[in-house]
Short mmCIF file of C-alpha atoms in Angstrom, two decimals:
data_model
loop_
_atom_site.label_atom_id
_atom_site.label_comp_id
_atom_site.label_asym_id
_atom_site.label_seq_id
_atom_site.Cartn_x
_atom_site.Cartn_y
_atom_site.Cartn_z
CA UNK R 137 -1.62 -14.71 -17.21
CA UNK R 138 -1.50 -11.63 -15.00
CA UNK R 139 2.24 -11.65 -14.32
CA UNK R 140 4.22 -8.59 -15.36
CA UNK R 141 7.74 -8.25 -14.07
CA UNK R 142 7.54 -4.56 -13.18
CA UNK R 143 4.36 -5.15 -11.15
CA UNK R 144 5.91 -8.15 -9.41
CA UNK R 145 8.88 -5.98 -8.44
CA UNK R 146 6.48 -3.38 -6.98
CA UNK R 147 5.47 -5.95 -4.35
CA UNK R 148 8.93 -7.48 -3.86
CA UNK R 149 10.47 -4.09 -3.16
CA UNK R 150 7.75 -3.07 -0.69
CA UNK R 151 7.51 -6.16 1.52
CA UNK R 152 10.64 -5.75 3.68
CA UNK R 153 10.04 -2.09 4.54
CA UNK R 154 6.35 -2.77 5.10
CA UNK R 155 7.10 -5.54 7.58
CA UNK R 156 9.82 -3.39 9.11
CA UNK R 157 7.33 -0.62 9.64
CA UNK R 158 4.70 -2.91 11.10
CA UNK R 159 6.91 -4.99 13.36
CA UNK R 160 9.69 -2.68 14.58
CA UNK R 161 9.29 -1.88 18.23
CA UNK R 162 6.41 -4.27 18.89
CA UNK R 163 6.25 -5.88 22.32
CA UNK R 164 7.60 -9.40 22.72
CA UNK R 165 4.07 -10.61 23.27
CA UNK R 166 3.35 -9.92 19.59
CA UNK R 167 6.71 -11.16 18.30
CA UNK R 168 6.94 -14.40 20.24
CA UNK R 169 3.35 -15.66 20.18
CA UNK R 170 2.52 -18.50 17.79
CA UNK R 171 -0.41 -20.67 16.73
CA UNK R 172 0.55 -23.60 18.93
CA UNK R 173 3.13 -26.41 19.02
CA UNK R 174 5.26 -26.60 15.88
CA UNK R 175 4.07 -23.29 14.41
CA UNK R 176 6.21 -20.24 13.72
CA UNK R 177 6.19 -16.95 15.57
CA UNK R 178 6.67 -13.63 13.77
CA UNK R 179 10.43 -13.67 14.36
CA UNK R 180 10.72 -17.12 12.76
CA UNK R 181 8.73 -15.98 9.73
CA UNK R 182 11.18 -13.11 9.16
CA UNK R 183 14.10 -15.54 9.51
CA UNK R 184 12.45 -17.82 6.94
CA UNK R 185 12.00 -14.91 4.51
CA UNK R 186 15.70 -14.03 4.83
CA UNK R 187 16.70 -17.67 4.34
CA UNK R 188 14.56 -17.90 1.18
CA UNK R 189 16.38 -14.84 -0.20
CA UNK R 190 19.67 -16.58 0.46
CA UNK R 191 18.90 -20.08 -0.77
CA UNK R 192 15.75 -20.13 -2.85
CA UNK R 193 14.72 -17.43 -5.31
CA UNK R 194 17.89 -16.11 -6.90
CA UNK R 195 19.84 -19.38 -6.65
CA UNK R 196 16.97 -21.18 -8.43
CA UNK R 197 16.62 -18.39 -10.97
CA UNK R 198 20.31 -18.62 -11.81
CA UNK R 199 20.18 -22.41 -11.93
CA UNK R 200 17.21 -22.30 -14.31
CA UNK R 201 18.94 -19.79 -16.59
CA UNK R 202 22.10 -21.87 -16.62
CA UNK R 203 20.83 -25.45 -16.70
CA UNK R 204 17.36 -25.21 -18.23
CA UNK R 205 15.63 -28.58 -17.91
CA UNK R 206 18.88 -30.57 -17.84
CA UNK R 207 19.17 -30.87 -14.04
CA UNK R 208 16.64 -30.44 -11.22
CA UNK R 209 17.04 -27.49 -8.83
CA UNK R 210 19.26 -28.48 -5.90
CA UNK R 211 17.17 -29.10 -2.80
CA UNK R 212 17.10 -26.59 0.06
CA UNK R 213 15.87 -26.84 3.60
CA UNK R 214 12.79 -24.72 4.26
CA UNK R 215 13.37 -25.05 7.99
CA UNK R 216 17.06 -24.22 8.11
CA UNK R 217 16.40 -20.81 9.69
CA UNK R 218 15.17 -22.62 12.80
CA UNK R 219 18.74 -23.80 13.44
CA UNK R 220 20.27 -20.35 13.11
CA UNK R 221 21.74 -18.78 16.22
CA UNK R 222 19.88 -15.95 17.93
CA UNK R 223 22.92 -13.72 17.64
CA UNK R 224 21.18 -10.88 15.76
CA UNK R 225 18.44 -8.73 17.24
CA UNK R 226 14.99 -8.73 15.68
CA UNK R 227 15.50 -5.16 14.48
CA UNK R 228 18.72 -6.23 12.77
CA UNK R 229 16.92 -9.13 11.10
CA UNK R 230 14.29 -6.76 9.69
CA UNK R 231 17.12 -4.70 8.20
CA UNK R 232 18.89 -7.84 6.94
CA UNK R 233 15.74 -8.74 5.03
CA UNK R 234 15.62 -5.28 3.44
CA UNK R 235 19.28 -5.42 2.46
CA UNK R 236 19.28 -8.87 0.91
CA UNK R 237 15.99 -8.21 -0.89
CA UNK R 238 17.33 -5.00 -2.49
CA UNK R 239 20.39 -6.88 -3.59
CA UNK R 240 18.28 -9.70 -5.05
CA UNK R 241 15.97 -7.33 -6.94
CA UNK R 242 19.05 -5.78 -8.51
CA UNK R 243 20.22 -9.27 -9.55
CA UNK R 244 16.78 -10.07 -10.93
CA UNK R 245 16.73 -6.93 -13.09
CA UNK R 246 20.25 -7.62 -14.25
CA UNK R 247 19.69 -11.26 -15.18
CA UNK R 248 16.15 -11.39 -16.53
CA UNK R 249 14.88 -9.66 -19.62
CA UNK R 250 11.10 -9.97 -19.32
CA UNK R 251 10.63 -9.77 -23.08
CA UNK R 252 12.85 -12.77 -23.62
CA UNK R 253 13.17 -14.94 -20.52
CA UNK R 254 9.81 -15.39 -18.80
CA UNK R 255 8.91 -18.58 -20.66
CA UNK R 256 12.28 -20.22 -20.08
CA UNK R 257 12.02 -23.51 -18.22
CA UNK R 258 13.77 -25.43 -15.48
CA UNK R 259 13.29 -28.70 -13.65
CA UNK R 260 11.74 -28.66 -10.19
CA UNK R 261 12.61 -31.76 -8.15
CA UNK R 262 8.95 -32.40 -7.25
CA UNK R 263 6.92 -30.58 -9.91
CA UNK R 264 8.93 -31.32 -13.06
CA UNK R 265 9.12 -28.62 -15.70
CA UNK R 266 8.43 -25.10 -14.42
CA UNK R 267 8.65 -21.69 -16.06
CA UNK R 268 10.71 -18.74 -14.96
CA UNK R 269 7.58 -16.61 -14.67
CA UNK R 270 6.04 -19.21 -12.35
CA UNK R 271 9.10 -19.01 -10.11
CA UNK R 272 8.89 -15.20 -10.04
CA UNK R 273 5.13 -15.21 -9.42
CA UNK R 274 5.74 -17.60 -6.55
CA UNK R 275 8.35 -15.27 -5.06
CA UNK R 276 5.68 -12.54 -4.92
CA UNK R 277 2.95 -14.75 -3.51
CA UNK R 278 5.40 -16.17 -0.98
CA UNK R 279 5.76 -12.61 0.38
CA UNK R 280 1.99 -12.27 0.56
CA UNK R 281 1.41 -15.67 2.17
CA UNK R 282 3.93 -14.94 4.92
CA UNK R 283 2.57 -11.43 5.46
CA UNK R 284 -0.85 -13.02 5.90
CA UNK R 285 0.71 -15.56 8.26
CA UNK R 286 2.24 -12.80 10.39
CA UNK R 287 -1.06 -11.00 10.93
CA UNK R 288 -2.87 -14.31 11.46
CA UNK R 289 -0.38 -15.40 14.14
CA UNK R 290 -0.79 -12.06 15.87
CA UNK R 291 -4.59 -12.24 15.65
CA UNK R 292 -4.54 -15.66 17.31
CA UNK R 293 -3.31 -13.98 20.46
CA UNK R 294 -6.66 -12.20 20.98
CA UNK R 295 -8.87 -15.11 19.91
CA UNK R 296 -10.72 -15.24 23.20
CA UNK R 297 -10.30 -11.54 24.02
CA UNK R 298 -12.64 -10.44 21.23
CA UNK R 299 -15.53 -12.30 22.90
CA UNK R 300 -18.58 -12.73 20.67
CA UNK R 301 -17.08 -10.61 17.85
CA UNK R 302 -15.11 -13.68 16.81
CA UNK R 303 -18.12 -14.44 14.58
CA UNK R 304 -17.40 -11.37 12.43
CA UNK R 305 -13.62 -11.74 12.18
CA UNK R 306 -12.60 -13.88 9.21
CA UNK R 307 -9.00 -14.15 10.35
CA UNK R 308 -10.12 -16.17 13.38
CA UNK R 309 -12.07 -18.73 11.36
CA UNK R 310 -10.76 -22.26 11.77
CA UNK R 311 -8.57 -23.24 8.81
CA UNK O 96 -6.92 -12.80 28.64
CA UNK O 97 -3.99 -11.44 26.63
CA UNK O 98 -5.36 -7.93 26.06
CA UNK O 99 -3.26 -5.05 27.31
CA UNK O 100 -4.18 -1.58 26.17
CA UNK O 101 -0.64 -0.39 25.47
CA UNK O 102 0.03 -3.47 23.29
CA UNK O 103 -3.27 -3.00 21.46
CA UNK O 104 -2.29 0.60 20.71
CA UNK O 105 1.05 -0.63 19.29
CA UNK O 106 -0.89 -2.36 16.51
CA UNK O 107 -3.54 0.34 16.06
CA UNK O 108 -0.92 3.02 15.58
CA UNK O 109 1.10 0.97 13.08
CA UNK O 110 -1.63 -0.25 10.72
CA UNK O 111 -2.30 2.92 8.68
CA UNK O 112 1.35 3.73 7.99
CA UNK O 113 2.07 0.08 7.26
CA UNK O 114 -0.69 -0.10 4.68
CA UNK O 115 0.37 3.30 3.35
CA UNK O 116 3.87 2.00 2.87
CA UNK O 117 2.76 -1.20 1.21
CA UNK O 118 0.08 0.22 -1.07
CA UNK O 119 1.28 3.70 -2.08
CA UNK O 120 2.30 3.79 -5.69
CA UNK O 121 1.13 0.27 -6.57
CA UNK O 122 -0.19 -0.28 -10.09
CA UNK O 123 -3.93 -0.25 -10.62
CA UNK O 124 -3.77 -3.97 -11.34
CA UNK O 125 -3.01 -4.57 -7.65
CA UNK O 126 -5.41 -1.95 -6.32
CA UNK O 127 -8.45 -2.81 -8.40
CA UNK O 128 -8.32 -6.62 -8.54
CA UNK O 129 -10.73 -8.54 -6.32
CA UNK O 130 -11.72 -12.10 -5.47
CA UNK O 131 -14.76 -12.14 -7.77
CA UNK O 132 -18.28 -10.77 -7.91
CA UNK O 133 -19.36 -9.00 -4.73
CA UNK O 134 -15.88 -8.97 -3.13
CA UNK O 135 -13.83 -5.92 -2.22
CA UNK O 136 -10.71 -4.66 -3.91
CA UNK O 137 -7.86 -3.11 -1.93
CA UNK O 138 -9.24 0.40 -2.37
CA UNK O 139 -12.60 -0.64 -0.95
CA UNK O 140 -10.92 -2.25 2.06
CA UNK O 141 -9.17 1.04 2.87
CA UNK O 142 -12.48 2.91 2.50
CA UNK O 143 -14.08 0.41 4.89
CA UNK O 144 -11.30 0.92 7.44
CA UNK O 145 -11.82 4.70 7.29
CA UNK O 146 -15.57 4.30 7.64
CA UNK O 147 -15.12 2.08 10.70
CA UNK O 148 -12.98 4.80 12.28
CA UNK O 149 -15.80 7.27 11.67
CA UNK O 150 -18.80 5.23 12.70
CA UNK O 151 -17.77 2.17 14.67
CA UNK O 152 -14.97 2.05 17.23
CA UNK O 153 -14.94 5.40 18.98
CA UNK O 154 -18.68 6.05 18.64
CA UNK O 155 -19.39 2.65 20.22
CA UNK O 156 -16.75 3.18 22.88
CA UNK O 157 -18.32 6.49 23.85
CA UNK O 158 -21.81 5.00 23.77
CA UNK O 159 -20.71 2.15 26.05
CA UNK O 160 -19.09 4.54 28.51
CA UNK O 161 -22.18 6.74 28.56
CA UNK O 162 -25.04 4.27 28.41
CA UNK O 163 -23.62 1.04 29.82
CA UNK O 164 -26.11 -1.78 29.29
CA UNK O 165 -29.13 0.53 29.22
CA UNK O 166 -29.40 0.90 25.43
CA UNK O 167 -27.98 -1.15 22.54
CA UNK O 168 -25.30 0.40 20.32
CA UNK O 169 -26.92 2.26 17.42
CA UNK O 170 -26.63 0.27 14.21
CA UNK O 171 -24.19 1.23 11.49
CA UNK O 172 -23.83 0.18 7.90
CA UNK O 173 -20.73 -1.91 7.23
CA UNK O 174 -21.12 -1.33 3.52
CA UNK O 175 -21.69 2.43 3.56
CA UNK O 176 -18.23 3.13 2.12
CA UNK O 177 -19.36 1.48 -1.11
CA UNK O 178 -21.72 4.42 -1.68
CA UNK O 179 -19.07 7.08 -1.15
CA UNK O 180 -18.03 9.14 -4.13
CA UNK O 181 -14.65 8.55 -5.76
CA UNK O 182 -13.71 12.19 -5.21
CA UNK O 183 -10.49 11.51 -3.27
CA UNK O 184 -7.45 9.79 -4.72
CA UNK O 185 -6.24 6.50 -3.29
CA UNK O 186 -3.14 8.22 -1.90
CA UNK O 187 -5.37 10.74 -0.13
CA UNK O 188 -7.48 7.93 1.33
CA UNK O 189 -4.37 6.27 2.77
CA UNK O 190 -3.52 9.56 4.46
CA UNK O 191 -7.14 10.01 5.62
CA UNK O 192 -6.89 6.66 7.37
CA UNK O 193 -3.68 7.72 9.12
CA UNK O 194 -5.17 11.02 10.22
CA UNK O 195 -8.44 9.70 11.60
CA UNK O 196 -6.70 6.78 13.31
CA UNK O 197 -4.25 9.10 15.11
CA UNK O 198 -7.15 11.21 16.23
CA UNK O 199 -9.05 8.16 17.47
CA UNK O 200 -6.07 6.77 19.38
CA UNK O 201 -5.81 10.12 21.15
CA UNK O 202 -9.52 9.90 22.05
CA UNK O 203 -9.05 6.33 23.27
CA UNK O 204 -6.20 7.30 25.57
CA UNK O 205 -8.17 10.27 26.84
CA UNK O 206 -11.37 8.39 27.55
CA UNK O 207 -10.26 4.99 28.77
CA UNK O 208 -8.29 4.28 31.91
CA UNK O 209 -7.19 0.65 31.45
CA UNK O 210 -6.95 0.09 35.19
CA UNK O 211 -10.57 1.07 35.66
CA UNK O 212 -12.59 0.73 32.48
CA UNK O 213 -11.73 -2.49 30.61
CA UNK O 214 -14.44 -4.57 32.29
CA UNK O 215 -17.17 -1.99 31.74
CA UNK O 216 -20.07 -3.32 29.71
CA UNK O 217 -22.42 -2.24 26.95
CA UNK O 218 -25.22 -3.78 24.94
CA UNK O 219 -24.51 -5.03 21.43
CA UNK O 220 -27.65 -5.24 19.26
CA UNK O 221 -26.88 -8.84 18.19
CA UNK O 222 -24.54 -10.21 20.89
CA UNK O 223 -26.06 -8.77 24.06
CA UNK O 224 -23.69 -7.76 26.85
CA UNK O 225 -20.14 -7.05 25.71
CA UNK O 226 -17.10 -5.71 27.53
CA UNK O 227 -15.07 -2.64 26.65
CA UNK O 228 -11.93 -4.78 26.37
CA UNK O 229 -13.72 -7.02 23.86
CA UNK O 230 -14.57 -3.99 21.74
CA UNK O 231 -10.95 -2.80 21.86
CA UNK O 232 -9.56 -6.28 21.11
CA UNK O 233 -11.91 -6.42 18.13
CA UNK O 234 -10.64 -3.07 16.86
CA UNK O 235 -7.12 -4.56 16.76
CA UNK O 236 -8.15 -7.85 15.16
CA UNK O 237 -10.27 -5.95 12.65
CA UNK O 238 -7.05 -4.25 11.47
CA UNK O 239 -5.35 -7.63 11.18
CA UNK O 240 -8.24 -9.32 9.39
CA UNK O 241 -8.39 -6.57 6.76
CA UNK O 242 -4.61 -6.54 6.34
CA UNK O 243 -4.83 -10.29 5.72
CA UNK O 244 -7.68 -9.63 3.28
CA UNK O 245 -5.60 -7.10 1.34
CA UNK O 246 -2.71 -9.49 0.79
CA UNK O 247 -5.11 -12.35 0.03
CA UNK O 248 -6.94 -10.30 -2.62
CA UNK O 249 -3.62 -9.39 -4.20
CA UNK O 250 -2.42 -13.01 -4.10
CA UNK O 251 -5.56 -14.11 -5.93
CA UNK O 252 -4.33 -12.21 -8.97
CA UNK O 253 -1.45 -14.65 -9.51
CA UNK O 254 -3.38 -17.81 -8.65
CA UNK O 255 -2.72 -19.43 -12.02
CA UNK O 256 0.60 -17.65 -12.63
CA UNK O 257 2.36 -19.57 -9.85
CA UNK O 258 1.76 -22.83 -11.71
CA UNK O 259 2.38 -25.97 -9.61
CA UNK O 260 3.71 -23.95 -6.65
CA UNK O 261 0.10 -23.26 -5.69
CA UNK O 262 0.41 -26.45 -3.62
CA UNK O 263 2.92 -24.77 -1.27
CA UNK O 264 1.19 -21.39 -0.91
CA UNK O 265 -1.27 -21.39 1.97
CA UNK O 266 -2.77 -18.06 0.95
CA UNK O 267 -4.16 -19.70 -2.23
CA UNK O 268 -5.90 -22.52 -0.38
CA UNK O 269 -9.65 -22.55 -0.93
CA UNK O 270 -11.41 -21.00 2.08
#
């Protein structure tokens, strides 16, 4: 086990500002490109990250602490952000992610004592019994997987532009 | 062709500060972990990015503009950063990357007129004839591929910690 709560928080607290720094002010070409039919563009990934802050990590954490293994986590819709209105600008969404993440890290620190709670268990509707530290590790890796997705989606845009160099660029390898 | 020089520069100018923001102050556990024997840790990726600024992009650009297809690009060693001394701190290396990148973007803008030069050609030692716009596209995608590598290397650290959620985390899929 590598997980340590203070190191996990190091990543969680950096992701929103990092993405804000990388994506603020980019041309629409970068923000609206995707990997083809049914795939997300960069804007949709940010909306998904915000939605997960709202409905996934802290709600599940609180449910686990309250219910233990007695009831499975309530389901949530991983695609619900796709139905949200476009009423906020992309720059506002980047800030929304920062705000809700800061708030959630504060809740995490308030509710979890790493010396006592990491092995506590809950019931995942598909996986069965899961540990609190697995949920928190997943929160971190979820940040990393969607950061990787963002740069991969952007890289796709220049797939043919790089010409023969495609051979040297791992990000363009077929998945 | 998607390549547009001003959009390429948007990414090139954001990468160093983005990585600086994400990586500054991280614990050694994140900076020194790797994906196994013979793979790079985050620190080595940053050293590689600096080395490519020194020996790859602008030197090849200048060579192409000067020599055209008459002589192949001189070879360079993609692993040379692994022989560099550890004399500078990681924080200093992040700043070194920002400094040399800013300098190189200035040289790019000075030396390349996108209306005139993008289709100019040079001779790659392995690929044969390549275009200037392919070299510049590759510079951008090289940033993205190593950003993806950094988050992938970090994600590897929690591969077992996420427990059953590994099934939902694309970044942990075997490559």
